Coordinates of C-alpha atoms in Angstrom, one line a residue:
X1 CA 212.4 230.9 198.7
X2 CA 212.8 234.0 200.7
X3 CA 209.6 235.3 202.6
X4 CA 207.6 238.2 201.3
X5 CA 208.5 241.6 202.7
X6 CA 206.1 243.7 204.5
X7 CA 205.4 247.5 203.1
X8 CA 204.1 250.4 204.4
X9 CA 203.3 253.7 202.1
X10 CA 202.1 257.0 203.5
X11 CA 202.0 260.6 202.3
X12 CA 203.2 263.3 204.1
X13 CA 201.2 266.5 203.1
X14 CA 202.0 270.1 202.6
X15 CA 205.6 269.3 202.9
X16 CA 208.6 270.2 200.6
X17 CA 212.2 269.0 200.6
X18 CA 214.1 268.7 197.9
X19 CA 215.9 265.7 196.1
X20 CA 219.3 265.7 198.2
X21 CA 217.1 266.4 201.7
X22 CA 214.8 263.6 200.0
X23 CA 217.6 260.9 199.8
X24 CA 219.6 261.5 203.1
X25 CA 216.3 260.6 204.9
X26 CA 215.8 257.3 202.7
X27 CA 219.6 256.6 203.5
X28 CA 218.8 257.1 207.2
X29 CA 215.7 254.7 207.0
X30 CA 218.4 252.1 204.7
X31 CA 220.9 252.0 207.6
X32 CA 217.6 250.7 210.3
X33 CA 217.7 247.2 210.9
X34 CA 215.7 244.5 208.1
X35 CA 215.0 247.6 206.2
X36 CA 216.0 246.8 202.7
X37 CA 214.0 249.3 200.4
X38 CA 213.1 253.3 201.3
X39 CA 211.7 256.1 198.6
X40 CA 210.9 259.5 199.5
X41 CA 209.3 261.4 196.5
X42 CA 207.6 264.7 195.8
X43 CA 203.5 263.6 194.4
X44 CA 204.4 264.7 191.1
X45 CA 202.8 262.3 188.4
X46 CA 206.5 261.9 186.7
X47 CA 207.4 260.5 190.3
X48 CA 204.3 258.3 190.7
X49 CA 205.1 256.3 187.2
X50 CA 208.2 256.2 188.7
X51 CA 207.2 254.5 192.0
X52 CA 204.8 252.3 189.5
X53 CA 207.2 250.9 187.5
X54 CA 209.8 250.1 190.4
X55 CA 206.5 248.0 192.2
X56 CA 206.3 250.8 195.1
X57 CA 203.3 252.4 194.3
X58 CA 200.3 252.0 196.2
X59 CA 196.3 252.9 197.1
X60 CA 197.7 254.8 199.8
X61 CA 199.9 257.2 197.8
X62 CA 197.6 257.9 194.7
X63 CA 196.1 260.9 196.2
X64 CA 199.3 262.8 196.9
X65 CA 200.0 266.0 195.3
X66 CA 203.2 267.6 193.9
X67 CA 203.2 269.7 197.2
X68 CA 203.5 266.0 199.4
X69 CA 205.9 263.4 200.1
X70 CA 205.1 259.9 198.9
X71 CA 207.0 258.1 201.4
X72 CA 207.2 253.6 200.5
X73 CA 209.3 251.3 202.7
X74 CA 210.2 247.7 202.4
X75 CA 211.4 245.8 205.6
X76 CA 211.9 242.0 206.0
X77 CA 209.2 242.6 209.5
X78 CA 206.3 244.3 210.6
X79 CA 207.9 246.1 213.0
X80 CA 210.3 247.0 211.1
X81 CA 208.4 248.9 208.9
X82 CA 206.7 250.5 211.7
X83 CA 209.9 252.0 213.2
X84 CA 211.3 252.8 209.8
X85 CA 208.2 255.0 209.8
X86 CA 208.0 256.8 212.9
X87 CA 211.6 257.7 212.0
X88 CA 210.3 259.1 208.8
X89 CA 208.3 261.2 210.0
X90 CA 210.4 262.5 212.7
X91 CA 213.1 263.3 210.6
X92 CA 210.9 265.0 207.7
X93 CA 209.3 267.4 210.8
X94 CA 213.0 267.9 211.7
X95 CA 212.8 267.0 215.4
X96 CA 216.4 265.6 216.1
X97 CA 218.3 268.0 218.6
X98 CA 219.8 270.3 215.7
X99 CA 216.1 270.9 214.0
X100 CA 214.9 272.0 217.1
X101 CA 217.4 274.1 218.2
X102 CA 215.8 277.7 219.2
X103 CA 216.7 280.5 216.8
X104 CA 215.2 283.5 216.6
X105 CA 215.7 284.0 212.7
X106 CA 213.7 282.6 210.0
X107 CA 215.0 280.8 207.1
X108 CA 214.3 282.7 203.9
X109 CA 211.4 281.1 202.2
X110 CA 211.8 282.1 199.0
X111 CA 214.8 283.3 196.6
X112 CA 213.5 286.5 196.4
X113 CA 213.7 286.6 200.7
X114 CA 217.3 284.8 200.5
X115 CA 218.3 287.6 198.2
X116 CA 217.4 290.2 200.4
X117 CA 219.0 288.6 203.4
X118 CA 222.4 287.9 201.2
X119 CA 222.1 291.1 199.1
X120 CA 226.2 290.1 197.6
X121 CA 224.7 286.6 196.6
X122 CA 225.3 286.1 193.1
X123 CA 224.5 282.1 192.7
X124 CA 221.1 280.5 193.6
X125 CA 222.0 276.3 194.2
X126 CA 218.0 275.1 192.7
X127 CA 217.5 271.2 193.8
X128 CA 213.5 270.5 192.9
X129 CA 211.9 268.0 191.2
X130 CA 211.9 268.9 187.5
X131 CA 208.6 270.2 186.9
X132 CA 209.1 273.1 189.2
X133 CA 212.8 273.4 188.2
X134 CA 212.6 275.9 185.4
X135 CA 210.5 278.4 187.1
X136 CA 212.5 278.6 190.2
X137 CA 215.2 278.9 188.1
X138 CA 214.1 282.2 185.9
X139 CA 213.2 283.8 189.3
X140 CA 216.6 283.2 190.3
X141 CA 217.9 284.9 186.9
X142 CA 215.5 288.0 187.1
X143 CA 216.7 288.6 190.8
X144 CA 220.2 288.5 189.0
X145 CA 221.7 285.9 190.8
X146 CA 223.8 283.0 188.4
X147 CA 222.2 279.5 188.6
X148 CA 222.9 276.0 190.1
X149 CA 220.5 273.4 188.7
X150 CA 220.7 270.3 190.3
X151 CA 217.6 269.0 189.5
X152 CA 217.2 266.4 186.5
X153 CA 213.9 265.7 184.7
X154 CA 213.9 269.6 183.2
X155 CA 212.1 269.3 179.8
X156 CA 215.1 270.4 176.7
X157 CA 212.9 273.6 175.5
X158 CA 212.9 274.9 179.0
X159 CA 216.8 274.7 179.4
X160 CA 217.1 276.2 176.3
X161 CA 215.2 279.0 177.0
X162 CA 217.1 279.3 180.2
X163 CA 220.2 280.0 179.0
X164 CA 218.8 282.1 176.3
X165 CA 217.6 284.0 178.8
X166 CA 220.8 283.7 181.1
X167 CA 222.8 284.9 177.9
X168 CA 221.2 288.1 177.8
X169 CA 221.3 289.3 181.2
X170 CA 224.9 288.2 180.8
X171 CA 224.3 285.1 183.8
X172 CA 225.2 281.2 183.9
X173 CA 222.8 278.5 184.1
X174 CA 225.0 275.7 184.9
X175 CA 222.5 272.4 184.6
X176 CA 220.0 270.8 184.6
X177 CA 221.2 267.8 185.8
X178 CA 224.2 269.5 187.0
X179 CA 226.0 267.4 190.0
X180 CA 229.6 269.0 190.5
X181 CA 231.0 273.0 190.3
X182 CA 233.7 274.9 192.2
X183 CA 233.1 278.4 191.8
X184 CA 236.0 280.5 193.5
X185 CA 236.8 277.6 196.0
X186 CA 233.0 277.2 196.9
X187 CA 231.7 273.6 196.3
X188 CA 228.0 273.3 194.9
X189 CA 226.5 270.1 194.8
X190 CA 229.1 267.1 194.7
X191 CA 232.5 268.2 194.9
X192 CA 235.9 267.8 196.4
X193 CA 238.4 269.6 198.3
X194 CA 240.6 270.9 196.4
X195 CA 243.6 273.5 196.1
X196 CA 243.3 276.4 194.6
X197 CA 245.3 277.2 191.4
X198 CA 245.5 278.6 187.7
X199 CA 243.8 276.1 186.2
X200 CA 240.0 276.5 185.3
X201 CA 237.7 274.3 184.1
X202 CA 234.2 273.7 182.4
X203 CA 232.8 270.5 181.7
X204 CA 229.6 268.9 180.4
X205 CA 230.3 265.5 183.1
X206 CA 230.0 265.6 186.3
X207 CA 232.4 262.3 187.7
X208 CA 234.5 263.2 185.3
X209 CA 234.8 267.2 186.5
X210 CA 236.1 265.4 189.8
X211 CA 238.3 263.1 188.3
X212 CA 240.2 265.8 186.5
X213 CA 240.5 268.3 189.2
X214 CA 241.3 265.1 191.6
X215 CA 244.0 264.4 189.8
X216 CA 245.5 268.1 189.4
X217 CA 245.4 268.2 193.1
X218 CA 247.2 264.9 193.3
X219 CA 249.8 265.8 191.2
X220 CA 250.8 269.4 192.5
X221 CA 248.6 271.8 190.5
X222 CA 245.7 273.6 191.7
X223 CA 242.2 274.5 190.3
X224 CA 240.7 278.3 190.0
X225 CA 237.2 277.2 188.6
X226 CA 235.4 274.2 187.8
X227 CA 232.5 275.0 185.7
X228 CA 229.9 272.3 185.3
X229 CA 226.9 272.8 182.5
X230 CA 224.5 269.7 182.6
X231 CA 225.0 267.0 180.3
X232 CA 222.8 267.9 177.3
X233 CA 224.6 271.3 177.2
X234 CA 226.8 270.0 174.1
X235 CA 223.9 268.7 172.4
X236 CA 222.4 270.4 169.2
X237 CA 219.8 272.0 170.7
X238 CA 221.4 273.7 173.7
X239 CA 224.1 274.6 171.3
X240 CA 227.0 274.8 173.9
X241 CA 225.8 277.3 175.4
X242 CA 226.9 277.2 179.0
X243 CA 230.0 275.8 178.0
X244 CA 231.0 278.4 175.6
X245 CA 230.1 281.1 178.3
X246 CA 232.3 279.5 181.0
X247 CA 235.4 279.7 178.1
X248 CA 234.7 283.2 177.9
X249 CA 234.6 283.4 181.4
X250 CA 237.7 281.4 182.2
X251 CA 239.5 283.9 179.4
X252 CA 238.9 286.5 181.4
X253 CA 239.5 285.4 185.2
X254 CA 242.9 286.8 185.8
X255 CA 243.5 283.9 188.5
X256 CA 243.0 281.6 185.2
X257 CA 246.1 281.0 183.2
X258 CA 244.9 277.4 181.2
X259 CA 241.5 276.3 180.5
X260 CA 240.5 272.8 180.6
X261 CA 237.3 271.4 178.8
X262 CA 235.7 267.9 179.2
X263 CA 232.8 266.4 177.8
X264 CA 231.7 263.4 175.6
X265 CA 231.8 264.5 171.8
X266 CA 229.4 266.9 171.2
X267 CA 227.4 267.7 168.1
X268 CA 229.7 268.8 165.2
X269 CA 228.7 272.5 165.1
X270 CA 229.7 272.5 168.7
X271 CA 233.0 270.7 168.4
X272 CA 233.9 273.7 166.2
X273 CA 232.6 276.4 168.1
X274 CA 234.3 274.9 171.3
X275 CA 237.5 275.2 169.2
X276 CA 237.0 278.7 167.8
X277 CA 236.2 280.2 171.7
X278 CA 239.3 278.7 172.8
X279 CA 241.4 280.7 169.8
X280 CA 239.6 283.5 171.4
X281 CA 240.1 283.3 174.5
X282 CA 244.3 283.5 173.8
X283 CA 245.2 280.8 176.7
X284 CA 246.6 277.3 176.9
X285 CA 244.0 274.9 176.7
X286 CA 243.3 271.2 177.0
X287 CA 239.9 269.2 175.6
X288 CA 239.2 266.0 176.2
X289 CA 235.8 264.8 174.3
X290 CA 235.8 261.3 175.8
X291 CA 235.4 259.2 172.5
X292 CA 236.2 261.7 170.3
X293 CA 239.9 263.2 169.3
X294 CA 238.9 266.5 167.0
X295 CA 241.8 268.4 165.6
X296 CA 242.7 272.2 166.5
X297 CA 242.4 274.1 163.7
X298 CA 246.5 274.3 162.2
X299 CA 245.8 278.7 161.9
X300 CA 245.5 278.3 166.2
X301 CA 247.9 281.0 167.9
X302 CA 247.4 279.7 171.1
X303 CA 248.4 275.7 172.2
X304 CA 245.0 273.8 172.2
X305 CA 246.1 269.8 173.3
X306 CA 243.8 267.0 173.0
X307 CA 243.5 264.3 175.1
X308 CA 242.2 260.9 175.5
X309 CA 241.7 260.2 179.0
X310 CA 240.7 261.9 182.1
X311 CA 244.2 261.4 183.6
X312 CA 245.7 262.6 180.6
X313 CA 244.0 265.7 180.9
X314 CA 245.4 266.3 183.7
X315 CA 248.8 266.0 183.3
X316 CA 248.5 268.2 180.1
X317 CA 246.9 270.6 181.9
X318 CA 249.7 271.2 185.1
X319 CA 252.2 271.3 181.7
X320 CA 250.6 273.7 180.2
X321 CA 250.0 275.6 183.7
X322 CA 254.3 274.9 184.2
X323 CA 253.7 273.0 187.0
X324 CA 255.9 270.6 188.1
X325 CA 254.1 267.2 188.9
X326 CA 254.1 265.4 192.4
X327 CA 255.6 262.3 192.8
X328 CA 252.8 259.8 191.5
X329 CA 252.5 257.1 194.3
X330 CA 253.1 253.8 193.8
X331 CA 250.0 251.5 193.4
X332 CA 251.7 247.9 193.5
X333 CA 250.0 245.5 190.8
X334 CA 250.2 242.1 192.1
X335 CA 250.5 239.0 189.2
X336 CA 248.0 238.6 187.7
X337 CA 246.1 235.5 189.9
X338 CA 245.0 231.8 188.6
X339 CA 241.8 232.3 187.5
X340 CA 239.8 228.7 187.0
X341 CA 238.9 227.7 183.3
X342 CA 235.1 229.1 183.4
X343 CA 236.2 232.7 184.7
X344 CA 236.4 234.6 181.6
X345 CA 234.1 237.9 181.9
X346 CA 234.6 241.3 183.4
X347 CA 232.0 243.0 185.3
X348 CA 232.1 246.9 186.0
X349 CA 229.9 248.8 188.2
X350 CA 230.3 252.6 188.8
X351 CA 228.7 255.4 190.6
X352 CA 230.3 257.4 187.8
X353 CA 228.4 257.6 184.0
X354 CA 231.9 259.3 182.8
X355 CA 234.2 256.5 184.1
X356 CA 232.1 253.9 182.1
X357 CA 232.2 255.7 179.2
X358 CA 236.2 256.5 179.4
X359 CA 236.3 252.6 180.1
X360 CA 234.7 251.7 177.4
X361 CA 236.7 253.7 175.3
X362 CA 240.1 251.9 176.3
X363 CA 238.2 248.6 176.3
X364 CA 237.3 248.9 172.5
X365 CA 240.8 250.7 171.9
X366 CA 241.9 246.7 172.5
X367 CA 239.5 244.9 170.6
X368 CA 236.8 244.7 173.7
X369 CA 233.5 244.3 173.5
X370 CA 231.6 245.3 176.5
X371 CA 227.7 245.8 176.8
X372 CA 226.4 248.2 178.8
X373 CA 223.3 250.0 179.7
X374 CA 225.3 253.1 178.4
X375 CA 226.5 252.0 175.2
X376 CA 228.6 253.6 173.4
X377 CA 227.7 251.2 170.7
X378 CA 223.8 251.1 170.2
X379 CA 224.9 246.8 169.3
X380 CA 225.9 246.4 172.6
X381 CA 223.1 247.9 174.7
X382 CA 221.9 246.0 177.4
X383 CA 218.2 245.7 177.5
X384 CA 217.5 244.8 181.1
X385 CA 220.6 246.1 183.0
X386 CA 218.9 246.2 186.3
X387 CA 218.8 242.4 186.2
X388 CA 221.3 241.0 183.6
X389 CA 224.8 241.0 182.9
X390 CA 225.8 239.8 179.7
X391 CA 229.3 238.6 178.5
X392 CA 232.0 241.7 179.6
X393 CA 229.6 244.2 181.0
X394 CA 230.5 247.4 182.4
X395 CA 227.1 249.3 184.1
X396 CA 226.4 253.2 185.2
X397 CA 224.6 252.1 188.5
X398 CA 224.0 256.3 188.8
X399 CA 221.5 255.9 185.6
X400 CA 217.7 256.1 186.3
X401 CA 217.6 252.5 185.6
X402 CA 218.9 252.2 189.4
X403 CA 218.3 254.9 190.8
X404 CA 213.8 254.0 191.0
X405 CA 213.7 253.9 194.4
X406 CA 216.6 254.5 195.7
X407 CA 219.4 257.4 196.3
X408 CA 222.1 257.9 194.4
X409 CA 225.2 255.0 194.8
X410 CA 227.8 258.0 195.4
X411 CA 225.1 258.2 198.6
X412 CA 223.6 254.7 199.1
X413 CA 225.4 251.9 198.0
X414 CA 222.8 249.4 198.4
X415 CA 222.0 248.3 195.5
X416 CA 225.5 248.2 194.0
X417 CA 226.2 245.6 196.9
X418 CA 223.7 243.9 195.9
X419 CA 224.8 243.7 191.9
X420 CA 228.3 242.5 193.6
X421 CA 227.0 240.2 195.5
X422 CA 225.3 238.6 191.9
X423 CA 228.5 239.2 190.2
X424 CA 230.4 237.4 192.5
X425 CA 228.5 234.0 192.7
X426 CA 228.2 234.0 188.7
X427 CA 231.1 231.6 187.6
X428 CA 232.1 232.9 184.8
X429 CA 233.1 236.5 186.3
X430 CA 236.8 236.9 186.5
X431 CA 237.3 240.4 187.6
X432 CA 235.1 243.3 189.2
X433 CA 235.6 246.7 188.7
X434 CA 235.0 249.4 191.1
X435 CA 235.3 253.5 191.2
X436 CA 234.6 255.0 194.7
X437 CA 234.1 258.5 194.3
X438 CA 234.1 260.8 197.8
X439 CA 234.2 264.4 198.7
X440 CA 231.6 266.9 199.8
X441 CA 227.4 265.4 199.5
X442 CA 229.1 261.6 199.1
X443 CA 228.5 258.7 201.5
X444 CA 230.4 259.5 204.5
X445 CA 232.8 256.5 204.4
X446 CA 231.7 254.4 201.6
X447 CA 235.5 252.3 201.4
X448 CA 234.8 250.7 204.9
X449 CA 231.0 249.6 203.8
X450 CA 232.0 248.4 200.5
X451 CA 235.5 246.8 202.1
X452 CA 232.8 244.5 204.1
X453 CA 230.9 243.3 200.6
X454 CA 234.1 242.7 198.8
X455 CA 235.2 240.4 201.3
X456 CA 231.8 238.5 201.2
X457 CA 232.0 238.7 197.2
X458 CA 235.7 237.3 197.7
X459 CA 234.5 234.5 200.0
X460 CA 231.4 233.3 197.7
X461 CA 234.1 233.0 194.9
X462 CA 236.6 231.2 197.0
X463 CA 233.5 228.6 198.2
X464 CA 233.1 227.8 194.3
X465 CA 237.2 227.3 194.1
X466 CA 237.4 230.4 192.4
X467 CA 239.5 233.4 193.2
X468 CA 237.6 236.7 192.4
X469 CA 239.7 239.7 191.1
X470 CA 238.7 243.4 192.2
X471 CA 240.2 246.3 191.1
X472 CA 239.6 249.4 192.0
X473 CA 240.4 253.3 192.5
X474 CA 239.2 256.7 194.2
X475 CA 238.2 259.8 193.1
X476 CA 239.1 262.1 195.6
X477 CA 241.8 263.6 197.5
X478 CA 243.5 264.3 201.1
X479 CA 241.7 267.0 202.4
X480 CA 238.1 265.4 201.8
X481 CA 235.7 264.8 204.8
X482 CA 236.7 261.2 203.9
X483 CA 240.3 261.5 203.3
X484 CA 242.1 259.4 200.5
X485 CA 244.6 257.8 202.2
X486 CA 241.9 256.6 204.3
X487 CA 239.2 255.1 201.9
X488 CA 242.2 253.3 199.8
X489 CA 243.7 251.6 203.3
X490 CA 240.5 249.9 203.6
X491 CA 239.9 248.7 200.0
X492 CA 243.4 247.3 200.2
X493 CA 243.0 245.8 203.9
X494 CA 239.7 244.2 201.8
X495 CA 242.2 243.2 198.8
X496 CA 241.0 244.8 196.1
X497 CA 243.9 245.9 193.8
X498 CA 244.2 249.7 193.7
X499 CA 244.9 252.0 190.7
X500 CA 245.8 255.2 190.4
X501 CA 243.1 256.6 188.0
X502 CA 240.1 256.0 186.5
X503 CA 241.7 255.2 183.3
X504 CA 244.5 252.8 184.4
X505 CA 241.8 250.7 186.7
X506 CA 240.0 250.3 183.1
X507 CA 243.2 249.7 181.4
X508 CA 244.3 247.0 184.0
X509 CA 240.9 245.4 184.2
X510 CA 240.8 244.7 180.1
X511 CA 244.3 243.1 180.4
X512 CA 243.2 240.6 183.1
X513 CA 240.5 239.4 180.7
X514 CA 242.7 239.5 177.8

């Protein structure tokens, strides 16, 4: 039986960061030694039920306000904790070297004062916690400035009167919950490095935004915007709004000759509208609805292809654009190994909630049924994901359902080690499934920490006489800050057999557990 861990829980008043400043300073507390659990969280009461519910919250955090910074640590010692919190707090007051650099200019405050010190600003980046979210952003639209919403936990009547009100002073509201744009070659939020190009994009999925412009880098083409609009954008409600807006933008950029669009299907009305903008709009175009393949209208003047997967959409897209593809390089698939008589099951765990969707997708395209905590059939829901695997199970490790507590696993991997770690020592597992998605806000080198737990996973499996398969693939490219040539050299030095894609990892990984 292990041995209880000690806690410590404090508040830090009159202090705001937001979410991304939030988790790099519970990733720097993770990397301290016998520190296994850090949470930094604005006092909101969404964010205490939170804490509640994950077995964090405390006495000593109840009387924080939305305005302070619940801060809970787990540590294996004492002093442990102790050190993990006078680290805290020196990092929250911002005392390493390039805080306290002198500078005689103070940071603007408030949009209104970063407006006036970048008067040719025309997109405010918004990362608070949710409750705050939709007020910051209508300042930002009333100081005429296009929106970045970052932050998640936005009620659906306040994004729909956001881009209501976006739509008539003729702005963008891409979000809530938005994690990925590249507007003009600028980055916001997690992106990659790409080149720039004629192909433009808008897209209701974040992972999957990067996969697709990943792979048009990779094979030669080149990207002119990638429009991201928040998940719910395709729902009912919202209408399409933001996504219908970036096709009309897209139409008219005169650096954008074909116009991609990704999401998972979206309500009917907006299936047809999406298809109706994209007559208008009198370019090329490719649509992948990841689940869905709607049919083009037979009257379309313009060529409108449809796609299944997010490699796919890709390649359409550089054909449409004339572009020539790259050589493709090899990824060597070894035989398949000899797995013993009780390994049967395959386990998937992503950072990305698009990848597990497109892999489900293939996986019932061949008769697979996989259970999830993002089901794409409501049958095969799992109902305690965080601690149960069930037959083939394929998990979004980025869902709330993980994230309690913790930073995103694009960030902190913790926790995903952890679930390997599990998978690996459960008999019946035959192969593991991995995406590893880098670029710009990512962990800094997350191949060399995961190479280090796949070789543990590897070695409980080969203990039990069992040989563990991993397959795997990244979502990035060569000119990231940790470059792809790079982050695949240590997955294979930690034998995990590399795919190309997304989609031809999941493909692979169903036909090992055929």
């Amino acid at each position: 039986m292990s041995a209880p861990l000690h806690c410590l829980a404090f508040v830090h008043a009159n202090v705001y960061k937001d979410s991304v400043a939030l988790m790099r300073v519970a990733q720097r507390l993770l990397a301290l030694p016998d520190v296994v659990n850090a949470t930094l969280q604005m006092g909101t009461a969404a964010n205490k039920e939170i804490l509640l519910e994950a077995g964090l919250m405390t006495d000593a955090l109840n009387g924080a306000g939305p305005s302070d910074i619940m801060v809970a640590v787990q540590a294996r010692t004492r002093a442990a904790c102790e050190t993990a919190g006078v680290e805290c707090k020196a990092q929250l007051a911002g005392s390493g070297a390039a805080a306290t650099a002198a500078t005689d200019v103070m940071a603007p405050r408030t949009l209104a004062m970063g407006r006036a010190a970048m008067p040719a600003a025309n997109i405010a980046q918004i990362s608070v916690p949710g409750g705050y979210a939709a007020a910051e952003a209508l300042k930002a639209l009333k100081l005429g400035l296009n929106v970045f919403l970052f932050s998640d936990n936005v009620p659906l009547a306040q994004e729909v009167a956001l881009k209501q009100e976006a739509a008539r002073r003729g702005l963008l509201v891409m979000g809530p919950d938005c994690g990925t744009a590249i507007i003009g070659g600028v980055p916001l939020g997690f992106a990659n490095n790409l080149r720039r190009g004629s192909i433009g994009l808008v897209a209701a999925s974040g992972t999957g935004l990067q996969e697709v412009t990943t792979q048009i880098h990779r094979m030669g083409g080149g990207v002119s915007h990638a429009i991201g609009t928040g998940g719910r954008d395709v729902d009912a409600q919202v209408g399409g709004s933001t996504l219908l807006q970036g096709i009309e933008l897209l139409a008219h950029d005169m650096s954008t000759q074909v116009i991609v669009v990704v999401c998972k299907p979206p309500a009917p009305e907006v299936t047809a509208k999406v298809f109706a903008a994209l007559q208008q709009a009198r370019k090329p175009a490719v649509v992948l609805m990841l689940g869905s393949t709607p049919q083009p209208s037979a009257k379309q003047t313009h060529p409108i292809r449809v796609v299944r997967t997010l490699v796919d959409c890709a390649s359409a897209a550089l054909q449409l654009a004339g572009v020539t593809p790259a050589p493709v390089p090899h990824y060597a698939i070894p035989p398949k190994p000899a797995f013993a008589a009780s390994q049967k099951h395959l386990r998937a765990l992503f950072c990305g909630g698009t990848f597990a969707t497109e892999a489900q997708v293939i996986w019932a395209e061949s008769g697979l049924q996989v259970w999830s905590n993002v089901a794409l059939d409501p049958a095969l829901a799992l109902s305690n994901a965080r601690n149960e695997s069930r037959g083939h199970t394929a998990l979004d490790m980025g869902d709330d359902a993980f994230t309690v507590g913790r930073a995103h696993p694009m960030i902190d991997q913790t926790a995903r080690i952890e679930r390997l770690l599990q998978e690996a020592a459960d008999p019946s597992v035959r192969v593991v499934l991995l995406d590893v998605v880098i670029g710009w806000g990512a962990h800094a080198d997350p191949a060399a920490e995961l190479a280090l737990a796949i070789t543990q996973a590897k070695r409980i499996a080969a203990q039990a006489d069992r040989e563990l398969a991993v397959i795997g693939f990244v979502c990035g490219t060569e000119l990231d800050p940790q470059p792809l040539v790079k982050q695949e050299a240590a997955l294979r030095a930690a034998g995990v057999v590399l795919a190309g894609s997304s989609a031809n990892a999941a493909w692979l990984a169903g036909q090992w557990v055929q």
